[in-house]
mmCIF file of N, CA and C in Angstrom:
data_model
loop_
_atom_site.group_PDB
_atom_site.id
_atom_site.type_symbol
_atom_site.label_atom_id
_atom_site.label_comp_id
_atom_site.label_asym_id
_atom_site.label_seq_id
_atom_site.Cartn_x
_atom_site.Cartn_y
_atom_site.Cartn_z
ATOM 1 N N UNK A 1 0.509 55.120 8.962
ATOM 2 C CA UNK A 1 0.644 55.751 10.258
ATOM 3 C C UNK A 1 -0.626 56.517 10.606
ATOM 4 N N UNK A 2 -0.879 57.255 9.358
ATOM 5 C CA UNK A 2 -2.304 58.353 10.063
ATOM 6 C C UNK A 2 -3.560 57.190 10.158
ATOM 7 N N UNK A 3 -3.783 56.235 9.593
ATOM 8 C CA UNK A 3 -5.115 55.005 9.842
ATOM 9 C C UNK A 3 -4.418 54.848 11.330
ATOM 10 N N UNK A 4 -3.188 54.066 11.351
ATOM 11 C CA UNK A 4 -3.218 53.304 13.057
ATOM 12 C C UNK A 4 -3.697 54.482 13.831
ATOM 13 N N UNK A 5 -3.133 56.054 13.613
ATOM 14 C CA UNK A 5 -3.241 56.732 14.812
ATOM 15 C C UNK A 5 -5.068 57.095 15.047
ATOM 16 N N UNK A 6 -5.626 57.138 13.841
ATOM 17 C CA UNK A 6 -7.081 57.020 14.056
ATOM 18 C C UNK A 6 -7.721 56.187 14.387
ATOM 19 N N UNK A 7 -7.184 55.001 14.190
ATOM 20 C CA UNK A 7 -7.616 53.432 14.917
ATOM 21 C C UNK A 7 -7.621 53.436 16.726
ATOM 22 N N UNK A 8 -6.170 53.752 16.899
ATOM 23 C CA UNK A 8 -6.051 54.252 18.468
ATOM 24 C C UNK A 8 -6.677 55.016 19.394
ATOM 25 N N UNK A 9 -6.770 56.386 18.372
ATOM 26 C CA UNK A 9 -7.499 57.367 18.769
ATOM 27 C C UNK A 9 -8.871 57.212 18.897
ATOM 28 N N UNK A 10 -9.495 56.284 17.813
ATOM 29 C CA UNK A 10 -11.160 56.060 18.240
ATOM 30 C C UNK A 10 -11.037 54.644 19.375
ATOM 31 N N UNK A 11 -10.554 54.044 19.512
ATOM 32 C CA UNK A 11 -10.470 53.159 20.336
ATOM 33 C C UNK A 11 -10.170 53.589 21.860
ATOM 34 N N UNK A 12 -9.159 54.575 22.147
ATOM 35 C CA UNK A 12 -9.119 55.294 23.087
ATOM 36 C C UNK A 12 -10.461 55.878 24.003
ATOM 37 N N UNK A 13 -11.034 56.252 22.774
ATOM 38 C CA UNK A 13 -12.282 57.422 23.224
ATOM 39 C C UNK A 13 -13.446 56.226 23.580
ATOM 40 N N UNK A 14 -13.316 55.853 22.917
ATOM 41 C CA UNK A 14 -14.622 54.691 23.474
ATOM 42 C C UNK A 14 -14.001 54.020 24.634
ATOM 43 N N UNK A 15 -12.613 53.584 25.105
ATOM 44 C CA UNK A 15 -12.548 53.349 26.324
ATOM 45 C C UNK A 15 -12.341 54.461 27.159
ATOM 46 N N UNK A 16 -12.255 55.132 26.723
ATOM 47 C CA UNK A 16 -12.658 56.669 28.006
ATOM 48 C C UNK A 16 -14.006 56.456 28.308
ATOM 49 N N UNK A 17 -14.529 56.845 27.105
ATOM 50 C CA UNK A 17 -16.220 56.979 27.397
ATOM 51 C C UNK A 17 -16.936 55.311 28.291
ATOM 52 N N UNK A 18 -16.587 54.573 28.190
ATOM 53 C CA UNK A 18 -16.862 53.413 28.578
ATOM 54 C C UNK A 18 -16.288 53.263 30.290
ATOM 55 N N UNK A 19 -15.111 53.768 30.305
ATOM 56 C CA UNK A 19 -14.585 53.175 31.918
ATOM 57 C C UNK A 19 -15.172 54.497 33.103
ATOM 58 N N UNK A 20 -15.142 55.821 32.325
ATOM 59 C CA UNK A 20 -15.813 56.944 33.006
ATOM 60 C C UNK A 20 -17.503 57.048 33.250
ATOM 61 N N UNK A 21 -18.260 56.346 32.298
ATOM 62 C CA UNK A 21 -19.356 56.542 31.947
ATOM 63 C C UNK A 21 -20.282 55.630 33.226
ATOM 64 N N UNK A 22 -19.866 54.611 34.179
ATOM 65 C CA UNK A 22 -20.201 54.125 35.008
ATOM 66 C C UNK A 22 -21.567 52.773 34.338
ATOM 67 N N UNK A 23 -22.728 52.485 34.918
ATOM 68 C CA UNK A 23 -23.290 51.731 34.735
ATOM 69 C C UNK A 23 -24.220 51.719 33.319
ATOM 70 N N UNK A 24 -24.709 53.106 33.296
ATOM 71 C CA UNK A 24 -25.061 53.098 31.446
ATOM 72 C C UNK A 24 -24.257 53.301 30.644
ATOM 73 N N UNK A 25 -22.935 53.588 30.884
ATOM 74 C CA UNK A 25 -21.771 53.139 29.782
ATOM 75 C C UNK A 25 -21.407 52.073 29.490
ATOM 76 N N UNK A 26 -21.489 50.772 30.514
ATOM 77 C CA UNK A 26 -21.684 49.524 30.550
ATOM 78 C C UNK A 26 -22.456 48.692 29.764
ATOM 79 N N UNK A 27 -23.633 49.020 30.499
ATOM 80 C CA UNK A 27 -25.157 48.377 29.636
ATOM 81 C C UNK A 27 -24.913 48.841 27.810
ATOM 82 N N UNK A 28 -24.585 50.498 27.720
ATOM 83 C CA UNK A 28 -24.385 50.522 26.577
ATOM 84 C C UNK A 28 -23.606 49.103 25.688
ATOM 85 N N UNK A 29 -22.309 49.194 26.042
ATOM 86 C CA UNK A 29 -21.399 48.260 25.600
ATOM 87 C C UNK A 29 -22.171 47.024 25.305
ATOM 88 N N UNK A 30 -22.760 46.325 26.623
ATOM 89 C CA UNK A 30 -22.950 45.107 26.517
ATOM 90 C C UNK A 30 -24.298 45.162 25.627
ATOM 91 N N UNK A 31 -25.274 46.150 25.554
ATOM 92 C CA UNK A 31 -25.752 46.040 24.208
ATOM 93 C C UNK A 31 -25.589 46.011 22.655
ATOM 94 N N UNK A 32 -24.239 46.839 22.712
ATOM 95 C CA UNK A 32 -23.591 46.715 21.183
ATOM 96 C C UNK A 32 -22.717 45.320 21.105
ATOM 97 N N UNK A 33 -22.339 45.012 22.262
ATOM 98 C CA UNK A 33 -22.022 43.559 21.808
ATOM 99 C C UNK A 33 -23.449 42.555 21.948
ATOM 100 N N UNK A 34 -23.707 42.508 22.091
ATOM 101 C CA UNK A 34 -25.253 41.730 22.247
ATOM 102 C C UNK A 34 -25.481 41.282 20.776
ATOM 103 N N UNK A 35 -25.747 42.481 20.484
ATOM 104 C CA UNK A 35 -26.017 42.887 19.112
ATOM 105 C C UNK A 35 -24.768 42.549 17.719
ATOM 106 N N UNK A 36 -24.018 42.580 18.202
ATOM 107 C CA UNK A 36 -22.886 42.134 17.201
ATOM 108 C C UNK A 36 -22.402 40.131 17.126
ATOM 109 N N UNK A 37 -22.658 39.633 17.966
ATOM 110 C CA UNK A 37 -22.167 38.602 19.180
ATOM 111 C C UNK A 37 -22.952 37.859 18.103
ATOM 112 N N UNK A 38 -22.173 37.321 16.797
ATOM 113 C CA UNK A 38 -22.685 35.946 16.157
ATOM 114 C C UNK A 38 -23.002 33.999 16.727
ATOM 115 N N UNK A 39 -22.902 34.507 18.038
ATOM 116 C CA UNK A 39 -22.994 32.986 19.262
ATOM 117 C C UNK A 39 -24.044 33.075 19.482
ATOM 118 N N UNK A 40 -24.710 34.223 20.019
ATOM 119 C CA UNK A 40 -26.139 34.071 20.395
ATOM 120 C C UNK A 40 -27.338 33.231 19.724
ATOM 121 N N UNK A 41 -27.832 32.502 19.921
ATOM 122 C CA UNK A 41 -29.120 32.075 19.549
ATOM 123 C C UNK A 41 -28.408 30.514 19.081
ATOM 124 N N UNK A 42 -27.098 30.421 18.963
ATOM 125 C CA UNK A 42 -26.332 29.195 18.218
ATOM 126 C C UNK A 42 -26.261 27.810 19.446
ATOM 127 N N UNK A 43 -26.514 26.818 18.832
ATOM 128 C CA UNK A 43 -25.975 25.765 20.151
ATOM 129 C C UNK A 43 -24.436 25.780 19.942
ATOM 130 N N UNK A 44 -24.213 25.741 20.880
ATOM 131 C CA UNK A 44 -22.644 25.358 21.463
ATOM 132 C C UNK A 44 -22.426 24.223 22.179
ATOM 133 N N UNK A 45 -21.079 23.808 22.602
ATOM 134 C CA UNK A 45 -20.385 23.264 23.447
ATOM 135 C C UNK A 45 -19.277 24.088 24.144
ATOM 136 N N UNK A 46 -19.483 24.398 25.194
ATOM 137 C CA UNK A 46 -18.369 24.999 26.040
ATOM 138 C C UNK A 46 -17.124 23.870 26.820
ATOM 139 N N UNK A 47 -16.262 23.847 26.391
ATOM 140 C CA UNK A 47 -15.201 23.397 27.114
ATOM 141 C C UNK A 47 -14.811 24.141 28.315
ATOM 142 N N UNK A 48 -14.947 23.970 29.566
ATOM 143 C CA UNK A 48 -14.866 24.362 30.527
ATOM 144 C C UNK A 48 -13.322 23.787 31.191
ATOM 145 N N UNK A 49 -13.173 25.210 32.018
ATOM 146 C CA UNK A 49 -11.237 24.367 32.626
ATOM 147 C C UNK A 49 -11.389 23.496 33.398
ATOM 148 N N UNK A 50 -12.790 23.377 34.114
ATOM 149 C CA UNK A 50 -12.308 21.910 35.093
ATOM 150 C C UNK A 50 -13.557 21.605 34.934
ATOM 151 N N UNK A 51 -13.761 20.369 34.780
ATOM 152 C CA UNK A 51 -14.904 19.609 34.888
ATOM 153 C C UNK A 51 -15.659 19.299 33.203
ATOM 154 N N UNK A 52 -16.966 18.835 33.151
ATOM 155 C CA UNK A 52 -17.382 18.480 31.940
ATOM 156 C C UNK A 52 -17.704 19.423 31.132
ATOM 157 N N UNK A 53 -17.863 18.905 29.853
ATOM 158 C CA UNK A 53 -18.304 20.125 28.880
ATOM 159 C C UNK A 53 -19.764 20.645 29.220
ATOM 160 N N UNK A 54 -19.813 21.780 28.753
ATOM 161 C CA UNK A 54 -21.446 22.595 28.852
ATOM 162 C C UNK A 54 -22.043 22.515 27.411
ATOM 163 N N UNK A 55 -23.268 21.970 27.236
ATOM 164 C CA UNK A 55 -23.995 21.877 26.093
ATOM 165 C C UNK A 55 -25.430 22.779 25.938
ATOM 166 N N UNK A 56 -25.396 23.548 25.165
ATOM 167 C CA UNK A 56 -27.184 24.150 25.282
ATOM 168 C C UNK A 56 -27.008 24.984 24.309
ATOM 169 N N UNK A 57 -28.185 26.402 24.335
ATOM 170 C CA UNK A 57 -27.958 27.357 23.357
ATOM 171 C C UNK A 57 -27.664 28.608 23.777
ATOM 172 N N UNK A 58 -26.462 29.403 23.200
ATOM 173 C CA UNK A 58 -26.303 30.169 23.993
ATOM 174 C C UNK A 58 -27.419 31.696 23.523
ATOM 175 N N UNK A 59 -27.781 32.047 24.970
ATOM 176 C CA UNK A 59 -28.622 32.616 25.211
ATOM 177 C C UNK A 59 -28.661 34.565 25.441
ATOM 178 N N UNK A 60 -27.478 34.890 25.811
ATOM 179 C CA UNK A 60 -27.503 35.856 26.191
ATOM 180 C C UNK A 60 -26.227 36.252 26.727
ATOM 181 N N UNK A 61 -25.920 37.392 27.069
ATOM 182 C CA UNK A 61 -24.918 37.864 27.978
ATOM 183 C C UNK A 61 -25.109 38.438 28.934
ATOM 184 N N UNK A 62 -24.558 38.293 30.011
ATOM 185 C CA UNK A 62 -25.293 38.679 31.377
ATOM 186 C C UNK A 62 -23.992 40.193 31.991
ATOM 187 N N UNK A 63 -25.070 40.703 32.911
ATOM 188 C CA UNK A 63 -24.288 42.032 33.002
ATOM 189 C C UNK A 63 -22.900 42.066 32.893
ATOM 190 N N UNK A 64 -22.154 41.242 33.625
ATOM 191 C CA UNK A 64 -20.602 41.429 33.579
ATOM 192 C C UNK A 64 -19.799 40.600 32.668
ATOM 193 N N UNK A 65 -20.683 40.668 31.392
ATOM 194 C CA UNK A 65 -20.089 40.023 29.825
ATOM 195 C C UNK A 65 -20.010 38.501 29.614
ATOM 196 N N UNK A 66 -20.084 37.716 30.596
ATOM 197 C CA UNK A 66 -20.303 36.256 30.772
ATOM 198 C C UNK A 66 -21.310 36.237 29.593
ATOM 199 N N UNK A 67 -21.108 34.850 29.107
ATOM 200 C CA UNK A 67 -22.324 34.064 28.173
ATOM 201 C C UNK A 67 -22.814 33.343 29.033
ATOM 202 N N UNK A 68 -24.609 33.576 28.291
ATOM 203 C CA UNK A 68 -25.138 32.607 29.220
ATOM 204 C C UNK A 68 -25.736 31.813 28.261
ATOM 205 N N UNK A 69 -25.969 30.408 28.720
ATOM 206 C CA UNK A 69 -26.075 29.202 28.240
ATOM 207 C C UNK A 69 -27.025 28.577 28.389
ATOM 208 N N UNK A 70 -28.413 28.315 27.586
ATOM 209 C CA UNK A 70 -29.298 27.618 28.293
ATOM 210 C C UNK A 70 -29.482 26.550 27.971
ATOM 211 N N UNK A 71 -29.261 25.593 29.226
ATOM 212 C CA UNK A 71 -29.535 23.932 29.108
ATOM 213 C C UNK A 71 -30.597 23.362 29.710
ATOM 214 N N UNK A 72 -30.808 22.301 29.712
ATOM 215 C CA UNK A 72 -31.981 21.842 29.840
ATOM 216 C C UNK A 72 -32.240 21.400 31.416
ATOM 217 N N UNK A 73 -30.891 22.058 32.159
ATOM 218 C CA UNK A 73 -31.616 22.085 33.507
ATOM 219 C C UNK A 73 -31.443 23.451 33.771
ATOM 220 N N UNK A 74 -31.605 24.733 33.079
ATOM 221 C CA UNK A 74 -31.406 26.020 33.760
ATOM 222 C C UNK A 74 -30.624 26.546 32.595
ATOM 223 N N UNK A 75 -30.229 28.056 33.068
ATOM 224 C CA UNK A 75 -29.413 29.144 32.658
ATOM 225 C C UNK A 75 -27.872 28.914 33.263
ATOM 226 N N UNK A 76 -26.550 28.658 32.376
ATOM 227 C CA UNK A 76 -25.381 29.361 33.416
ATOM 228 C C UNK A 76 -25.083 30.132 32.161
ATOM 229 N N UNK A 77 -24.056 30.888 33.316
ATOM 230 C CA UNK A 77 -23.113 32.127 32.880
ATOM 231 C C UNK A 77 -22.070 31.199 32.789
ATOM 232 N N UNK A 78 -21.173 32.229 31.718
ATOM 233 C CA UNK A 78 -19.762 31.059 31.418
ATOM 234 C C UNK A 78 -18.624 31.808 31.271
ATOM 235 N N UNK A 79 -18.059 32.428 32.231
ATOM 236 C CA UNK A 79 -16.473 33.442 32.276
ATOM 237 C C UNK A 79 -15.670 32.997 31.271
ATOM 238 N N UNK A 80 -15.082 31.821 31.594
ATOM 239 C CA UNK A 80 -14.204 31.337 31.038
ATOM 240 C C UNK A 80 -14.460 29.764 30.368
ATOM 241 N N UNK A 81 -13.831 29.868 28.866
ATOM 242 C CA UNK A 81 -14.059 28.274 28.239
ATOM 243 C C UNK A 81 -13.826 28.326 26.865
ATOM 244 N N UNK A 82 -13.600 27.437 26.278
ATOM 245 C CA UNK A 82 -13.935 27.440 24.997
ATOM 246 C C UNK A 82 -14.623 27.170 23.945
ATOM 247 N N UNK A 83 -15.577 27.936 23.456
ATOM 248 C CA UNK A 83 -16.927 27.840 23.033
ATOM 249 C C UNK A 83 -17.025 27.157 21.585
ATOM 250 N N UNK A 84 -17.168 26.503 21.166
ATOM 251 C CA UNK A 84 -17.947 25.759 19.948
ATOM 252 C C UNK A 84 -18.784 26.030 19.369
ATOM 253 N N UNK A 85 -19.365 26.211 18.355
ATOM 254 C CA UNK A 85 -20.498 26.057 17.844
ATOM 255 C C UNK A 85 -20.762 24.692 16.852
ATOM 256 N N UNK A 86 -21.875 24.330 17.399
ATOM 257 C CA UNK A 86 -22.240 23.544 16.980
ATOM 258 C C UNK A 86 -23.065 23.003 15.934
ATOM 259 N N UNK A 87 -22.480 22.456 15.137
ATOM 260 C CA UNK A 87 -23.473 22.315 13.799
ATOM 261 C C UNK A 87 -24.768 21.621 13.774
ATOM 262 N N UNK A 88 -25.432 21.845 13.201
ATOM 263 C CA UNK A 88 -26.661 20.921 12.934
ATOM 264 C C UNK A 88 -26.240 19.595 12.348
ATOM 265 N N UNK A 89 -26.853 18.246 12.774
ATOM 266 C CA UNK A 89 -26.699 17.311 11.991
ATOM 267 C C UNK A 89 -27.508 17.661 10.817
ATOM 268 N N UNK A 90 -26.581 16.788 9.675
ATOM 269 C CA UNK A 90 -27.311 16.755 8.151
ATOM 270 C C UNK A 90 -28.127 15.360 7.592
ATOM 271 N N UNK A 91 -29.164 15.106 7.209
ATOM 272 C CA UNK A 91 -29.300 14.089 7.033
ATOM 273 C C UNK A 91 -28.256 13.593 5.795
ATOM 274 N N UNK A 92 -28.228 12.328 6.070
ATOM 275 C CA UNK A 92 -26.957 11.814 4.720
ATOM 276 C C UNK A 92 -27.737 11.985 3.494
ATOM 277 N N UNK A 93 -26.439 11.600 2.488
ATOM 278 C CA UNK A 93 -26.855 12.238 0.910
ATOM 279 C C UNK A 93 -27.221 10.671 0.434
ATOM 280 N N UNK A 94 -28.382 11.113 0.013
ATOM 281 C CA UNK A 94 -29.142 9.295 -0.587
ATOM 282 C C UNK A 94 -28.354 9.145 -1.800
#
């Protein structure tokens, strides 16, 4: 009981501090996830809800937490999808 209520309680405070704190409470955030965010720099495949898949590397996160994706015709942002990572091919075992 006393861990959950300290779990809550720090979780609380960082969304206080985060929804009150306005645009550098923001940027904060999206830098500590930046920074935590094991996708970045990885190729992916995004499954997207309508239309074809998105292929590139993902690149970044853009102000309002979207991933962004860079392919080989440009940058998108990606709200919603389901992201992959993608392995490297291996060469086969001789």
């Amino acid at each position: 009981t006393d861990l959950l209520a300290a779990l809550v309680g720090a979780v609380w405070s960082e969304y206080a501090g985060w929804s009150g704190g306005g645009d550098a409470a923001a940027e904060r955030l999206r830098t500590a996830y930046t920074g935590a965010c094991v996708t970045l720099g990885r190729e992916v495949r995004v499954e997207l809800p309508a239309g074809e898949p998105l292929t590139g590397r993902a690149c970044g996160i853009d102000p309002t937490g979207r991933l962004e994706v860079a392919t080989g015709t440009g940058t998108v942002a990606v709200g919603a999808g389901d992201v992959v990572h993608v392995r490297p091919a291996t060469p086969p075992v001789r």
